[in-house]
Amino acid sequence: VEKGRQKNPRSLCIQTQTSPDVLSSEKTLELAQYKTKCENQSGFILQLKQLLSCGNTKFEALTVVIQHLLSEREEALKQHKTLSQELVNLRGELVTASSTCEKLEKARNDLQIAYEGFVQKLNQQHQTDLSELENRLKEFYTGECEKFQNIYIEEAEKYKTQLQEQFDNLNAAHETSKLEIEASHSEKIELLKKAYETSLS
């Protein structure tokens, strides 16, 4: 259209310079050219409209895709925020658990040291008690041995005295019976002598 406007003054100049027949044929030619250009431009406009329509469809599709991606991004951001918060919470819990674990480890080490000290002290006390018990048993055994030894000696002396008395009694009885037997034997010999002498006479 601008080209047409720009050519209009030239056509006016040509009109003033040329004759009316030439002017009419030129106008017809220009009109045909303008018509052709208009048809071409109409085709171009139609193609542009089709391209625009196709572009609008693609743009709408792209808009839908972008909206979908944006919604997914928002959802991902929400999940990321939630996961970040959970990660922070887990890190806090991990720090708490680590400190608790360290405290428990320290307490376990303290208990281990205390237990080892208690066991060592208990072993020492046990050894001391064993030594004291051994000494007490030795003293008791020595005392009991001396006591039984004294009792044995007393009983032995008693039995020795009793045996000595029995021996003396038996010896006295033996001597008495021996004297009685000798006296009886002497009397029998005297009687036998007298009987023999009597028989001889």
Coordinates of N, CA and C in Angstrom, one line a residue:
V1 N 0.8 -1.2 0.0 CA 0.0 0.0 0.0 C 0.9 1.2 0.0
E2 N 2.0 1.2 0.8 CA 2.9 2.3 0.9 C 3.6 2.5 -0.5
K3 N 3.9 1.3 -1.1 CA 4.5 1.4 -2.4 C 3.5 2.1 -3.4
G4 N 2.2 1.7 -3.2 CA 1.2 2.3 -4.1 C 1.1 3.8 -3.9
R5 N 1.2 4.2 -2.6 CA 1.1 5.6 -2.3 C 2.4 6.3 -2.8
Q6 N 3.5 5.6 -2.7 CA 4.7 6.3 -3.2 C 4.6 6.4 -4.8
K7 N 4.0 5.4 -5.4 CA 3.9 5.5 -6.9 C 2.8 6.4 -7.4
N8 N 1.9 6.7 -6.5 CA 0.8 7.6 -7.0 C 1.3 9.0 -7.4
P9 N 2.2 9.6 -6.7 CA 2.7 10.9 -7.2 C 3.5 10.7 -8.5
R10 N 4.2 9.6 -8.7 CA 4.9 9.4 -9.9 C 3.9 9.2 -11.0
S11 N 2.8 8.5 -10.7 CA 1.7 8.3 -11.7 C 1.1 9.7 -12.1
L12 N 1.0 10.6 -11.0 CA 0.4 11.9 -11.3 C 1.4 12.7 -12.2
C13 N 2.7 12.5 -11.9 CA 3.6 13.2 -12.8 C 3.6 12.7 -14.2
I14 N 3.5 11.4 -14.3 CA 3.4 10.8 -15.6 C 2.1 11.2 -16.3
Q15 N 1.0 11.4 -15.6 CA -0.3 11.8 -16.1 C -0.1 13.2 -16.7
T16 N 0.6 14.0 -16.0 CA 0.7 15.4 -16.5 C 1.6 15.5 -17.7
Q17 N 2.5 14.5 -17.8 CA 3.5 14.5 -18.9 C 3.0 13.8 -20.2
T18 N 2.2 12.7 -20.0 CA 1.7 11.9 -21.1 C 0.3 12.2 -21.5
S19 N 0.0 11.5 -22.6 CA -1.4 11.7 -23.1 C -2.4 10.8 -22.4
P20 N -3.7 11.1 -22.5 CA -4.7 10.3 -21.8 C -4.7 8.8 -22.2
D21 N -4.5 8.5 -23.5 CA -4.5 7.0 -23.8 C -3.4 6.3 -23.2
V22 N -2.3 6.9 -23.2 CA -1.1 6.2 -22.6 C -1.4 6.1 -21.1
L23 N -2.0 7.2 -20.5 CA -2.3 7.2 -19.1 C -3.3 6.1 -18.8
S24 N -4.3 5.8 -19.6 CA -5.2 4.8 -19.3 C -4.6 3.4 -19.4
S25 N -3.8 3.2 -20.4 CA -3.1 1.9 -20.5 C -2.2 1.6 -19.4
E26 N -1.5 2.7 -19.0 CA -0.6 2.5 -17.8 C -1.3 2.2 -16.6
K27 N -2.5 2.9 -16.4 CA -3.3 2.7 -15.2 C -3.8 1.3 -15.2
T28 N -4.2 0.8 -16.4 CA -4.7 -0.6 -16.5 C -3.6 -1.6 -16.1
L29 N -2.4 -1.3 -16.6 CA -1.3 -2.1 -16.3 C -1.0 -2.1 -14.8
E30 N -1.0 -0.9 -14.3 CA -0.7 -0.8 -12.9 C -1.7 -1.4 -12.0
L31 N -3.0 -1.3 -12.5 CA -4.1 -1.9 -11.7 C -3.9 -3.4 -11.8
A32 N -3.5 -4.0 -12.9 CA -3.3 -5.4 -13.0 C -2.1 -5.8 -12.1
Q33 N -1.1 -5.0 -12.1 CA 0.1 -5.3 -11.2 C -0.4 -5.2 -9.8
Y34 N -1.1 -4.2 -9.5 CA -1.6 -4.0 -8.1 C -2.5 -5.2 -7.7
K35 N -3.3 -5.6 -8.7 CA -4.2 -6.7 -8.4 C -3.4 -8.0 -8.2
T36 N -2.4 -8.2 -9.0 CA -1.6 -9.4 -8.8 C -0.8 -9.3 -7.5
K37 N -0.3 -8.1 -7.2 CA 0.3 -7.9 -5.9 C -0.6 -8.2 -4.8
C38 N -1.9 -7.7 -4.9 CA -2.9 -7.9 -3.8 C -3.2 -9.3 -3.7
E39 N -3.3 -10.0 -4.8 CA -3.6 -11.5 -4.7 C -2.4 -12.2 -4.1
N40 N -1.2 -11.8 -4.5 CA 0.0 -12.4 -3.9 C 0.1 -12.1 -2.4
Q41 N -0.2 -10.8 -2.1 CA -0.2 -10.5 -0.7 C -1.3 -11.2 0.1
S42 N -2.5 -11.3 -0.6 CA -3.6 -12.1 0.0 C -3.2 -13.5 0.3
G43 N -2.5 -14.1 -0.7 CA -1.9 -15.5 -0.5 C -0.9 -15.5 0.7
F44 N -0.1 -14.4 0.6 CA 0.9 -14.3 1.8 C 0.2 -14.2 3.1
I45 N -0.9 -13.3 3.1 CA -1.6 -13.1 4.3 C -2.3 -14.4 4.8
L46 N -2.9 -15.1 3.8 CA -3.5 -16.4 4.1 C -2.5 -17.4 4.7
Q47 N -1.3 -17.4 4.0 CA -0.3 -18.3 4.6 C 0.2 -17.9 5.9
L48 N 0.3 -16.5 6.1 CA 0.6 -16.0 7.4 C -0.4 -16.3 8.4
K49 N -1.7 -16.2 8.0 CA -2.8 -16.6 8.9 C -2.7 -18.1 9.3
Q50 N -2.5 -18.9 8.3 CA -2.3 -20.3 8.6 C -1.1 -20.6 9.5
L51 N 0.0 -19.9 9.1 CA 1.2 -20.0 10.0 C 0.9 -19.5 11.4
L52 N 0.1 -18.4 11.4 CA -0.2 -17.8 12.7 C -1.1 -18.8 13.5
S53 N -2.1 -19.4 12.8 CA -3.0 -20.3 13.4 C -2.2 -21.5 13.9
C54 N -1.3 -22.0 13.0 CA -0.5 -23.2 13.4 C 0.4 -22.8 14.6
G55 N 1.0 -21.5 14.4 CA 1.8 -21.0 15.5 C 1.1 -20.9 16.8
N56 N -0.2 -20.4 16.7 CA -1.0 -20.3 17.9 C -1.3 -21.6 18.5
T57 N -1.6 -22.6 17.6 CA -1.8 -24.0 18.2 C -0.5 -24.5 18.9
K58 N 0.6 -24.3 18.1 CA 1.9 -24.7 18.8 C 2.2 -23.9 20.0
F59 N 1.8 -22.6 20.0 CA 2.1 -21.8 21.2 C 1.2 -22.2 22.3
E60 N -0.1 -22.6 22.0 CA -1.0 -23.1 23.0 C -0.5 -24.4 23.6
A61 N 0.0 -25.3 22.6 CA 0.6 -26.5 23.1 C 1.8 -26.3 24.0
L62 N 2.6 -25.3 23.5 CA 3.8 -25.0 24.3 C 3.4 -24.4 25.6
T63 N 2.3 -23.6 25.6 CA 1.9 -23.0 26.8 C 1.4 -24.0 27.8
V64 N 0.6 -25.0 27.2 CA 0.2 -26.1 28.1 C 1.4 -26.9 28.7
V65 N 2.3 -27.2 27.8 CA 3.5 -27.9 28.2 C 4.3 -27.1 29.3
I66 N 4.4 -25.8 29.0 CA 5.1 -24.9 30.0 C 4.3 -24.9 31.3
Q67 N 3.0 -24.7 31.2 CA 2.2 -24.7 32.4 C 2.3 -26.1 33.2
H68 N 2.3 -27.2 32.4 CA 2.5 -28.5 33.0 C 3.9 -28.6 33.7
L69 N 4.9 -28.1 32.9 CA 6.3 -28.1 33.5 C 6.4 -27.2 34.7
L70 N 5.7 -26.0 34.6 CA 5.7 -25.1 35.8 C 5.0 -25.8 37.0
S71 N 3.9 -26.4 36.8 CA 3.2 -27.1 37.9 C 4.1 -28.2 38.4
E72 N 4.7 -29.0 37.5 CA 5.6 -30.0 38.0 C 6.8 -29.4 38.8
R73 N 7.3 -28.2 38.2 CA 8.4 -27.5 38.9 C 7.9 -27.1 40.3
E74 N 6.7 -26.5 40.4 CA 6.2 -26.1 41.7 C 6.1 -27.3 42.6
E75 N 5.5 -28.4 42.1 CA 5.4 -29.6 42.9 C 6.8 -30.1 43.3
A76 N 7.7 -30.1 42.3 CA 9.1 -30.5 42.7 C 9.7 -29.5 43.7
L77 N 9.4 -28.2 43.6 CA 9.9 -27.3 44.6 C 9.3 -27.5 45.9
K78 N 8.0 -27.9 45.9 CA 7.4 -28.2 47.2 C 8.0 -29.4 47.8
Q79 N 8.2 -30.5 46.9 CA 8.8 -31.7 47.4 C 10.3 -31.4 47.9
H80 N 11.0 -30.6 47.1 CA 12.3 -30.2 47.5 C 12.3 -29.5 48.8
K81 N 11.4 -28.6 49.0 CA 11.3 -27.9 50.3 C 11.0 -28.9 51.4
T82 N 10.0 -29.8 51.1 CA 9.7 -30.8 52.2 C 10.9 -31.7 52.5
L83 N 11.5 -32.1 51.4 CA 12.7 -33.0 51.6 C 13.8 -32.2 52.2
S84 N 14.0 -31.0 51.9 CA 15.0 -30.2 52.6 C 14.7 -30.0 54.0
Q85 N 13.4 -29.8 54.4 CA 13.1 -29.7 55.8 C 13.3 -31.1 56.5
E86 N 12.9 -32.2 55.8 CA 13.1 -33.5 56.4 C 14.6 -33.7 56.5
L87 N 15.4 -33.3 55.5 CA 16.9 -33.4 55.6 C 17.4 -32.7 56.8
V88 N 16.9 -31.4 57.0 CA 17.4 -30.6 58.1 C 17.0 -31.4 59.4
N89 N 15.7 -31.9 59.5 CA 15.3 -32.6 60.7 C 16.1 -33.8 60.9
L90 N 16.4 -34.6 59.8 CA 17.2 -35.8 59.9 C 18.7 -35.4 60.4
R91 N 19.2 -34.3 59.8 CA 20.5 -33.9 60.3 C 20.5 -33.5 61.7
G92 N 19.4 -32.8 62.2 CA 19.3 -32.5 63.6 C 19.2 -33.8 64.4
E93 N 18.4 -34.7 63.9 CA 18.3 -36.0 64.7 C 19.6 -36.8 64.7
L94 N 20.3 -36.7 63.5 CA 21.6 -37.3 63.4 C 22.6 -36.7 64.4
V95 N 22.6 -35.4 64.5 CA 23.5 -34.7 65.5 C 23.1 -35.1 66.9
T96 N 21.8 -35.1 67.2 CA 21.3 -35.6 68.5 C 21.7 -37.0 68.8
A97 N 21.5 -37.9 67.7 CA 21.8 -39.3 67.9 C 23.3 -39.5 68.1
S98 N 24.1 -38.7 67.3 CA 25.6 -38.7 67.5 C 26.0 -38.3 68.9
S99 N 25.4 -37.2 69.3 CA 25.8 -36.8 70.7 C 25.4 -37.8 71.7
T100 N 24.1 -38.3 71.5 CA 23.7 -39.4 72.5 C 24.6 -40.6 72.4
C101 N 25.0 -41.0 71.2 CA 25.9 -42.1 71.0 C 27.2 -41.8 71.7
E102 N 27.7 -40.6 71.5 CA 29.0 -40.3 72.2 C 28.8 -40.3 73.7
K103 N 27.7 -39.8 74.2 CA 27.5 -39.8 75.6 C 27.4 -41.3 76.1
L104 N 26.6 -42.1 75.4 CA 26.5 -43.5 75.7 C 27.9 -44.2 75.7
E105 N 28.7 -43.9 74.7 CA 30.0 -44.5 74.6 C 30.9 -44.1 75.8
K106 N 30.8 -42.8 76.1 CA 31.6 -42.3 77.3 C 31.1 -43.0 78.5
A107 N 29.7 -43.1 78.7 CA 29.2 -43.8 79.9 C 29.6 -45.2 79.9
R108 N 29.6 -45.9 78.7 CA 30.0 -47.3 78.7 C 31.5 -47.4 79.1
N109 N 32.3 -46.5 78.6 CA 33.8 -46.5 78.9 C 33.9 -46.3 80.4
D110 N 33.2 -45.3 81.0 CA 33.2 -45.1 82.4 C 32.8 -46.3 83.2
L111 N 31.7 -46.9 82.7 CA 31.2 -48.1 83.4 C 32.2 -49.3 83.3
Q112 N 32.9 -49.4 82.1 CA 33.9 -50.4 81.9 C 35.1 -50.2 82.9
I113 N 35.5 -48.9 83.0 CA 36.6 -48.6 83.9 C 36.2 -48.9 85.3
A114 N 35.0 -48.5 85.7 CA 34.5 -48.7 87.0 C 34.4 -50.2 87.3
Y115 N 33.9 -50.9 86.3 CA 33.7 -52.4 86.4 C 35.1 -53.1 86.6
E116 N 36.0 -52.7 85.8 CA 37.4 -53.3 85.9 C 38.0 -52.9 87.3
G117 N 37.8 -51.7 87.7 CA 38.3 -51.3 89.1 C 37.6 -52.1 90.2
F118 N 36.3 -52.3 90.0 CA 35.5 -53.1 91.0 C 36.0 -54.5 91.0
V119 N 36.2 -55.1 89.8 CA 36.6 -56.5 89.7 C 38.0 -56.6 90.3
Q120 N 38.9 -55.7 90.0 CA 40.2 -55.7 90.6 C 40.2 -55.6 92.1
K121 N 39.4 -54.7 92.6 CA 39.2 -54.5 94.0 C 38.6 -55.8 94.7
L122 N 37.6 -56.4 94.0 CA 37.0 -57.6 94.4 C 38.0 -58.8 94.5
N123 N 38.8 -58.8 93.4 CA 39.9 -59.9 93.4 C 40.8 -59.7 94.6
Q124 N 41.2 -58.5 94.8 CA 42.2 -58.2 95.9 C 41.5 -58.6 97.2
Q125 N 40.2 -58.2 97.4 CA 39.5 -58.5 98.6 C 39.4 -60.0 98.7
H126 N 39.1 -60.7 97.6 CA 39.0 -62.2 97.6 C 40.3 -62.8 98.0
Q127 N 41.4 -62.3 97.5 CA 42.7 -62.8 97.8 C 43.0 -62.6 99.3
T128 N 42.7 -61.4 99.8 CA 42.9 -61.1 101.2 C 42.0 -62.0 102.1
D129 N 40.8 -62.2 101.7 CA 39.9 -63.1 102.5 C 40.4 -64.5 102.4
L130 N 40.9 -65.0 101.3 CA 41.5 -66.3 101.2 C 42.7 -66.5 102.1
S131 N 43.5 -65.4 102.1 CA 44.7 -65.5 103.0 C 44.3 -65.6 104.4
E132 N 43.4 -64.7 104.8 CA 42.9 -64.7 106.2 C 42.2 -66.0 106.5
L133 N 41.4 -66.6 105.6 CA 40.8 -67.8 105.9 C 41.8 -69.0 106.0
E134 N 42.8 -68.9 105.1 CA 43.9 -69.9 105.2 C 44.6 -69.9 106.5
N135 N 44.9 -68.6 106.9 CA 45.6 -68.5 108.2 C 44.7 -68.9 109.4
R136 N 43.5 -68.6 109.3 CA 42.5 -69.0 110.4 C 42.4 -70.5 110.4
L137 N 42.3 -71.1 109.1 CA 42.3 -72.6 109.1 C 43.5 -73.3 109.6
K138 N 44.7 -72.6 109.3 CA 45.9 -73.2 109.8 C 46.0 -73.1 111.3
E139 N 45.6 -71.9 111.9 CA 45.6 -71.8 113.3 C 44.6 -72.8 114.0
F140 N 43.4 -72.9 113.3 CA 42.4 -73.8 113.9 C 42.9 -75.2 113.8
Y141 N 43.5 -75.6 112.7 CA 44.0 -76.9 112.5 C 45.1 -77.2 113.5
T142 N 46.0 -76.2 113.6 CA 47.1 -76.4 114.6 C 46.6 -76.5 116.0
G143 N 45.6 -75.7 116.4 CA 45.0 -75.8 117.7 C 44.3 -77.1 117.9
E144 N 43.5 -77.5 116.9 CA 42.8 -78.8 117.0 C 43.8 -80.0 117.1
C145 N 44.9 -79.9 116.3 CA 45.9 -80.9 116.3 C 46.5 -81.0 117.7
E146 N 46.9 -79.8 118.3 CA 47.5 -79.8 119.6 C 46.5 -80.4 120.6
K147 N 45.2 -79.9 120.5 CA 44.2 -80.4 121.4 C 44.0 -81.9 121.3
F148 N 43.9 -82.5 120.1 CA 43.8 -83.9 119.9 C 45.0 -84.6 120.3
Q149 N 46.2 -84.0 120.1 CA 47.4 -84.6 120.6 C 47.5 -84.7 122.1
N150 N 47.0 -83.6 122.8 CA 47.0 -83.7 124.2 C 46.0 -84.7 124.7
I151 N 44.8 -84.7 124.0 CA 43.8 -85.7 124.4 C 44.4 -87.1 124.2
Y152 N 45.1 -87.3 123.1 CA 45.7 -88.6 122.8 C 46.7 -89.0 123.8
I153 N 47.5 -88.0 124.2 CA 48.5 -88.3 125.2 C 47.9 -88.7 126.5
E154 N 46.9 -87.9 126.9 CA 46.2 -88.2 128.2 C 45.5 -89.6 128.1
E155 N 44.9 -89.9 127.0 CA 44.2 -91.2 126.9 C 45.3 -92.3 126.9
A156 N 46.4 -92.0 126.2 CA 47.5 -93.1 126.2 C 48.1 -93.3 127.6
E157 N 48.3 -92.2 128.4 CA 48.7 -92.3 129.7 C 47.7 -93.1 130.6
K158 N 46.5 -92.7 130.4 CA 45.4 -93.4 131.1 C 45.4 -94.9 130.8
Y159 N 45.5 -95.2 129.5 CA 45.5 -96.7 129.2 C 46.8 -97.3 129.6
K160 N 47.9 -96.6 129.6 CA 49.1 -97.1 130.1 C 49.1 -97.4 131.6
T161 N 48.5 -96.5 132.3 CA 48.3 -96.7 133.8 C 47.4 -97.9 134.0
Q162 N 46.3 -98.0 133.3 CA 45.4 -99.1 133.5 C 46.1 -100.4 133.1
L163 N 46.8 -100.4 132.0 CA 47.5 -101.6 131.6 C 48.6 -102.0 132.6
Q164 N 49.3 -101.0 133.2 CA 50.3 -101.2 134.2 C 49.6 -101.8 135.4
E165 N 48.5 -101.3 135.8 CA 47.8 -101.8 137.0 C 47.3 -103.3 136.7
Q166 N 46.8 -103.5 135.5 CA 46.3 -104.8 135.2 C 47.5 -105.8 135.2
F167 N 48.7 -105.3 134.6 CA 49.9 -106.1 134.6 C 50.4 -106.4 136.0
D168 N 50.4 -105.4 136.9 CA 50.8 -105.6 138.2 C 49.8 -106.6 138.9
N169 N 48.5 -106.4 138.7 CA 47.6 -107.3 139.3 C 47.8 -108.8 138.8
L170 N 48.0 -108.8 137.5 CA 48.2 -110.2 136.9 C 49.5 -110.8 137.4
N171 N 50.6 -109.9 137.6 CA 51.8 -110.4 138.1 C 51.7 -110.9 139.5
A172 N 51.0 -110.0 140.3 CA 50.8 -110.4 141.7 C 50.0 -111.7 141.8
A173 N 48.9 -111.8 141.0 CA 48.1 -113.1 141.0 C 49.0 -114.2 140.5
H174 N 49.9 -114.0 139.5 CA 50.7 -115.0 139.1 C 51.7 -115.5 140.2
E175 N 52.3 -114.5 140.9 CA 53.2 -114.9 142.0 C 52.4 -115.6 143.1
T176 N 51.2 -115.2 143.3 CA 50.5 -115.8 144.4 C 50.1 -117.3 144.0
S177 N 49.7 -117.4 142.7 CA 49.3 -118.8 142.3 C 50.6 -119.6 142.2
K178 N 51.7 -119.0 141.8 CA 53.0 -119.7 141.8 C 53.4 -120.2 143.1
L179 N 53.3 -119.3 144.1 CA 53.6 -119.7 145.5 C 52.7 -120.8 146.0
E180 N 51.4 -120.6 145.7 CA 50.5 -121.7 146.1 C 50.8 -123.0 145.4
I181 N 51.1 -122.9 144.1 CA 51.4 -124.1 143.4 C 52.7 -124.8 144.0
E182 N 53.7 -123.9 144.3 CA 54.9 -124.4 144.8 C 54.7 -125.1 146.2
A183 N 53.9 -124.4 147.0 CA 53.6 -125.0 148.3 C 52.8 -126.3 148.2
S184 N 51.9 -126.3 147.3 CA 51.1 -127.5 147.1 C 52.0 -128.6 146.5
H185 N 52.9 -128.2 145.7 CA 53.9 -129.1 145.1 C 54.8 -129.7 146.2
S186 N 55.2 -128.8 147.0 CA 56.1 -129.2 148.1 C 55.4 -130.2 149.0
E187 N 54.1 -129.9 149.4 CA 53.4 -130.8 150.2 C 53.2 -132.1 149.6
K188 N 52.9 -132.1 148.3 CA 52.7 -133.4 147.5 C 54.1 -134.2 147.5
I189 N 55.2 -133.5 147.4 CA 56.5 -134.1 147.4 C 56.7 -134.8 148.8
E190 N 56.4 -134.0 149.8 CA 56.6 -134.5 151.1 C 55.7 -135.7 151.4
L191 N 54.5 -135.6 150.9 CA 53.6 -136.8 151.1 C 54.1 -138.0 150.3
L192 N 54.6 -137.7 149.1 CA 55.2 -138.8 148.2 C 56.4 -139.4 148.9
K193 N 57.2 -138.5 149.5 CA 58.4 -139.1 150.2 C 58.0 -139.9 151.4
K194 N 57.1 -139.4 152.1 CA 56.6 -140.2 153.3 C 56.0 -141.5 152.8
A195 N 55.3 -141.4 151.8 CA 54.6 -142.7 151.2 C 55.7 -143.6 150.7
Y196 N 56.7 -143.1 150.1 CA 57.8 -143.9 149.6 C 58.6 -144.5 150.7
E197 N 58.9 -143.7 151.7 CA 59.6 -144.2 152.9 C 58.8 -145.3 153.6
T198 N 57.5 -145.0 153.7 CA 56.7 -146.0 154.3 C 56.6 -147.3 153.6
S199 N 56.6 -147.2 152.3 CA 56.6 -148.4 151.4 C 57.9 -149.1 151.5
L200 N 59.0 -148.4 151.6 CA 60.3 -149.0 151.8 C 60.4 -149.8 153.1
S201 N 59.9 -149.1 154.2 CA 60.0 -149.8 155.5 C 59.1 -150.9 155.6

